[in-house]
Amino acid sequence: APTLPTPGSALLPSHMGVGRRFYKLAVAASVLLLAHVTVCAIQHREYLKAMQQPFTYPPVEIVLQCALVLVLGAWGVLGLQANFVPIRTTTHLAKQTVDSLDGGPEWVHFNTRPLR
């Protein structure tokens, strides 16, 4: 029986391909749904103009579709993130002292007004 990877360990290649495809599908679906919601909103505005009714707020269906697009797209993008590599600055910061962090007088000046 295949074992699932433990949290913090690298995913197996067979698991990684399926997961990444699923996240890519979620992002693609969110983009297509966003285009659909846009068309629905435009059609709703055109309908209101044709009926000579004022626009007060969008219908509940459009608001719910927008919320679904937001959640689905954010979930897909967050799932597609790569493993971040840490910035290796510990050796450089270990060599620094407080004296080397001094900005120096080359950029600090107080003579901003001319003397009269």
PDB file of C-alpha atoms in Angstrom:
ATOM      1  CA  ALA A   1       0.000   0.000   0.000  1.00  0.00           C
ATOM      2  CA  PRO A   2       1.379   3.447  -0.842  1.00  0.00           C
ATOM      3  CA  THR A   3       2.251   5.613   2.109  1.00  0.00           C
ATOM      4  CA  LEU A   4       1.409   9.271   2.267  1.00  0.00           C
ATOM      5  CA  PRO A   5       4.247  11.680   2.954  1.00  0.00           C
ATOM      6  CA  THR A   6       4.499  13.140   6.397  1.00  0.00           C
ATOM      7  CA  PRO A   7       4.062  16.894   6.863  1.00  0.00           C
ATOM      8  CA  GLY A   8       7.287  18.693   6.109  1.00  0.00           C
ATOM      9  CA  SER A   9       8.694  15.942   3.887  1.00  0.00           C
ATOM     10  CA  ALA A  10       8.918  16.152   0.118  1.00  0.00           C
ATOM     11  CA  LEU A  11       5.955  14.869  -1.838  1.00  0.00           C
ATOM     12  CA  LEU A  12       6.383  11.841  -4.023  1.00  0.00           C
ATOM     13  CA  PRO A  13       6.531  12.662  -7.732  1.00  0.00           C
ATOM     14  CA  SER A  14       3.335  10.708  -8.447  1.00  0.00           C
ATOM     15  CA  HIS A  15       1.446  12.696  -5.818  1.00  0.00           C
ATOM     16  CA  MET A  16       2.939  16.018  -6.908  1.00  0.00           C
ATOM     17  CA  GLY A  17       1.792  15.772 -10.528  1.00  0.00           C
ATOM     18  CA  VAL A  18      -1.822  15.076  -9.645  1.00  0.00           C
ATOM     19  CA  GLY A  19      -1.965  17.851  -7.043  1.00  0.00           C
ATOM     20  CA  ARG A  20      -0.395  20.461  -9.293  1.00  0.00           C
ATOM     21  CA  ARG A  21      -2.783  19.575 -12.116  1.00  0.00           C
ATOM     22  CA  PHE A  22      -5.708  19.957  -9.744  1.00  0.00           C
ATOM     23  CA  TYR A  23      -4.523  23.404  -8.605  1.00  0.00           C
ATOM     24  CA  LYS A  24      -3.918  24.480 -12.205  1.00  0.00           C
ATOM     25  CA  LEU A  25      -7.420  23.312 -13.064  1.00  0.00           C
ATOM     26  CA  ALA A  26      -8.801  25.382 -10.168  1.00  0.00           C
ATOM     27  CA  VAL A  27      -6.991  28.511 -11.402  1.00  0.00           C
ATOM     28  CA  ALA A  28      -8.158  27.943 -14.976  1.00  0.00           C
ATOM     29  CA  ALA A  29     -11.725  27.364 -13.793  1.00  0.00           C
ATOM     30  CA  SER A  30     -11.627  30.554 -11.734  1.00  0.00           C
ATOM     31  CA  VAL A  31     -10.473  32.568 -14.754  1.00  0.00           C
ATOM     32  CA  LEU A  32     -13.251  31.104 -16.913  1.00  0.00           C
ATOM     33  CA  LEU A  33     -15.821  31.701 -14.169  1.00  0.00           C
ATOM     34  CA  LEU A  34     -14.595  35.284 -13.836  1.00  0.00           C
ATOM     35  CA  ALA A  35     -15.207  35.812 -17.547  1.00  0.00           C
ATOM     36  CA  HIS A  36     -18.682  34.285 -17.150  1.00  0.00           C
ATOM     37  CA  VAL A  37     -19.510  36.524 -14.186  1.00  0.00           C
ATOM     38  CA  THR A  38     -18.354  39.552 -16.150  1.00  0.00           C
ATOM     39  CA  VAL A  39     -20.644  38.683 -19.060  1.00  0.00           C
ATOM     40  CA  CYS A  40     -23.549  38.081 -16.638  1.00  0.00           C
ATOM     41  CA  ALA A  41     -22.997  41.466 -14.989  1.00  0.00           C
ATOM     42  CA  ILE A  42     -22.869  43.227 -18.365  1.00  0.00           C
ATOM     43  CA  GLN A  43     -26.052  41.492 -19.486  1.00  0.00           C
ATOM     44  CA  HIS A  44     -27.768  42.476 -16.240  1.00  0.00           C
ATOM     45  CA  ARG A  45     -26.815  46.126 -16.713  1.00  0.00           C
ATOM     46  CA  GLU A  46     -28.014  46.044 -20.324  1.00  0.00           C
ATOM     47  CA  TYR A  47     -31.310  44.507 -19.196  1.00  0.00           C
ATOM     48  CA  LEU A  48     -31.786  47.256 -16.603  1.00  0.00           C
ATOM     49  CA  LYS A  49     -31.052  49.913 -19.237  1.00  0.00           C
ATOM     50  CA  ALA A  50     -33.553  48.340 -21.632  1.00  0.00           C
ATOM     51  CA  MET A  51     -36.225  48.264 -18.926  1.00  0.00           C
ATOM     52  CA  GLN A  52     -35.262  51.810 -17.853  1.00  0.00           C
ATOM     53  CA  GLN A  53     -34.676  50.729 -14.264  1.00  0.00           C
ATOM     54  CA  PRO A  54     -31.924  52.179 -12.075  1.00  0.00           C
ATOM     55  CA  PHE A  55     -29.008  50.025 -11.022  1.00  0.00           C
ATOM     56  CA  THR A  56     -29.081  49.570  -7.252  1.00  0.00           C
ATOM     57  CA  TYR A  57     -27.010  46.451  -6.605  1.00  0.00           C
ATOM     58  CA  PRO A  58     -26.019  43.295  -8.478  1.00  0.00           C
ATOM     59  CA  PRO A  59     -28.154  40.170  -8.167  1.00  0.00           C
ATOM     60  CA  VAL A  60     -27.318  37.592  -5.525  1.00  0.00           C
ATOM     61  CA  GLU A  61     -26.223  35.077  -8.191  1.00  0.00           C
ATOM     62  CA  ILE A  62     -23.516  37.417  -9.462  1.00  0.00           C
ATOM     63  CA  VAL A  63     -22.263  38.172  -5.950  1.00  0.00           C
ATOM     64  CA  LEU A  64     -22.097  34.463  -5.085  1.00  0.00           C
ATOM     65  CA  GLN A  65     -20.270  33.679  -8.321  1.00  0.00           C
ATOM     66  CA  CYS A  66     -17.742  36.429  -7.570  1.00  0.00           C
ATOM     67  CA  ALA A  67     -17.160  34.991  -4.099  1.00  0.00           C
ATOM     68  CA  LEU A  68     -16.706  31.503  -5.595  1.00  0.00           C
ATOM     69  CA  VAL A  69     -14.215  32.841  -8.145  1.00  0.00           C
ATOM     70  CA  LEU A  70     -12.250  34.584  -5.405  1.00  0.00           C
ATOM     71  CA  VAL A  71     -12.068  31.523  -3.156  1.00  0.00           C
ATOM     72  CA  LEU A  72     -11.344  29.073  -5.981  1.00  0.00           C
ATOM     73  CA  GLY A  73      -8.666  31.270  -7.548  1.00  0.00           C
ATOM     74  CA  ALA A  74      -6.943  32.022  -4.246  1.00  0.00           C
ATOM     75  CA  TRP A  75      -6.963  28.340  -3.286  1.00  0.00           C
ATOM     76  CA  GLY A  76      -5.498  27.343  -6.654  1.00  0.00           C
ATOM     77  CA  VAL A  77      -2.765  29.988  -6.597  1.00  0.00           C
ATOM     78  CA  LEU A  78      -1.787  29.158  -3.030  1.00  0.00           C
ATOM     79  CA  GLY A  79      -1.608  25.487  -3.963  1.00  0.00           C
ATOM     80  CA  LEU A  80       0.688  26.242  -6.904  1.00  0.00           C
ATOM     81  CA  GLN A  81       3.252  28.060  -4.824  1.00  0.00           C
ATOM     82  CA  ALA A  82       6.755  26.663  -5.048  1.00  0.00           C
ATOM     83  CA  ASN A  83       8.882  25.607  -2.132  1.00  0.00           C
ATOM     84  CA  PHE A  84      10.696  28.713  -0.996  1.00  0.00           C
ATOM     85  CA  VAL A  85      14.448  28.590  -0.582  1.00  0.00           C
ATOM     86  CA  PRO A  86      15.678  30.329   2.571  1.00  0.00           C
ATOM     87  CA  ILE A  87      17.855  33.398   2.135  1.00  0.00           C
ATOM     88  CA  ARG A  88      21.306  32.495   3.346  1.00  0.00           C
ATOM     89  CA  THR A  89      22.328  35.577   5.295  1.00  0.00           C
ATOM     90  CA  THR A  90      23.214  34.019   8.633  1.00  0.00           C
ATOM     91  CA  THR A  91      26.969  33.942   7.910  1.00  0.00           C
ATOM     92  CA  HIS A  92      26.931  37.552   6.702  1.00  0.00           C
ATOM     93  CA  LEU A  93      24.866  38.759   9.665  1.00  0.00           C
ATOM     94  CA  ALA A  94      27.063  36.868  12.139  1.00  0.00           C
ATOM     95  CA  LYS A  95      30.080  38.909  10.965  1.00  0.00           C
ATOM     96  CA  GLN A  96      28.319  42.274  11.311  1.00  0.00           C
ATOM     97  CA  THR A  97      28.613  44.433  14.388  1.00  0.00           C
ATOM     98  CA  VAL A  98      26.464  47.301  15.586  1.00  0.00           C
ATOM     99  CA  ASP A  99      29.194  49.738  14.556  1.00  0.00           C
ATOM    100  CA  SER A 100      29.038  48.560  10.934  1.00  0.00           C
ATOM    101  CA  LEU A 101      25.289  49.297  10.826  1.00  0.00           C
ATOM    102  CA  ASP A 102      25.856  53.030  11.397  1.00  0.00           C
ATOM    103  CA  GLY A 103      24.462  55.012   8.498  1.00  0.00           C
ATOM    104  CA  GLY A 104      27.221  57.576   8.677  1.00  0.00           C
ATOM    105  CA  PRO A 105      27.069  61.316   8.033  1.00  0.00           C
ATOM    106  CA  GLU A 106      27.050  61.046   4.239  1.00  0.00           C
ATOM    107  CA  TRP A 107      23.266  61.000   4.075  1.00  0.00           C
ATOM    108  CA  VAL A 108      22.315  62.690   7.345  1.00  0.00           C
ATOM    109  CA  HIS A 109      22.256  66.470   7.007  1.00  0.00           C
ATOM    110  CA  PHE A 110      20.315  69.249   8.648  1.00  0.00           C
ATOM    111  CA  ASN A 111      21.284  72.209   6.481  1.00  0.00           C
ATOM    112  CA  THR A 112      18.111  72.253   4.461  1.00  0.00           C
ATOM    113  CA  ARG A 113      17.471  76.004   4.725  1.00  0.00           C
ATOM    114  CA  PRO A 114      19.849  78.664   3.448  1.00  0.00           C
ATOM    115  CA  LEU A 115      21.365  81.004   6.025  1.00  0.00           C
ATOM    116  CA  ARG A 116      20.318  84.659   5.858  1.00  0.00           C
TER     117      ARG A 116
END
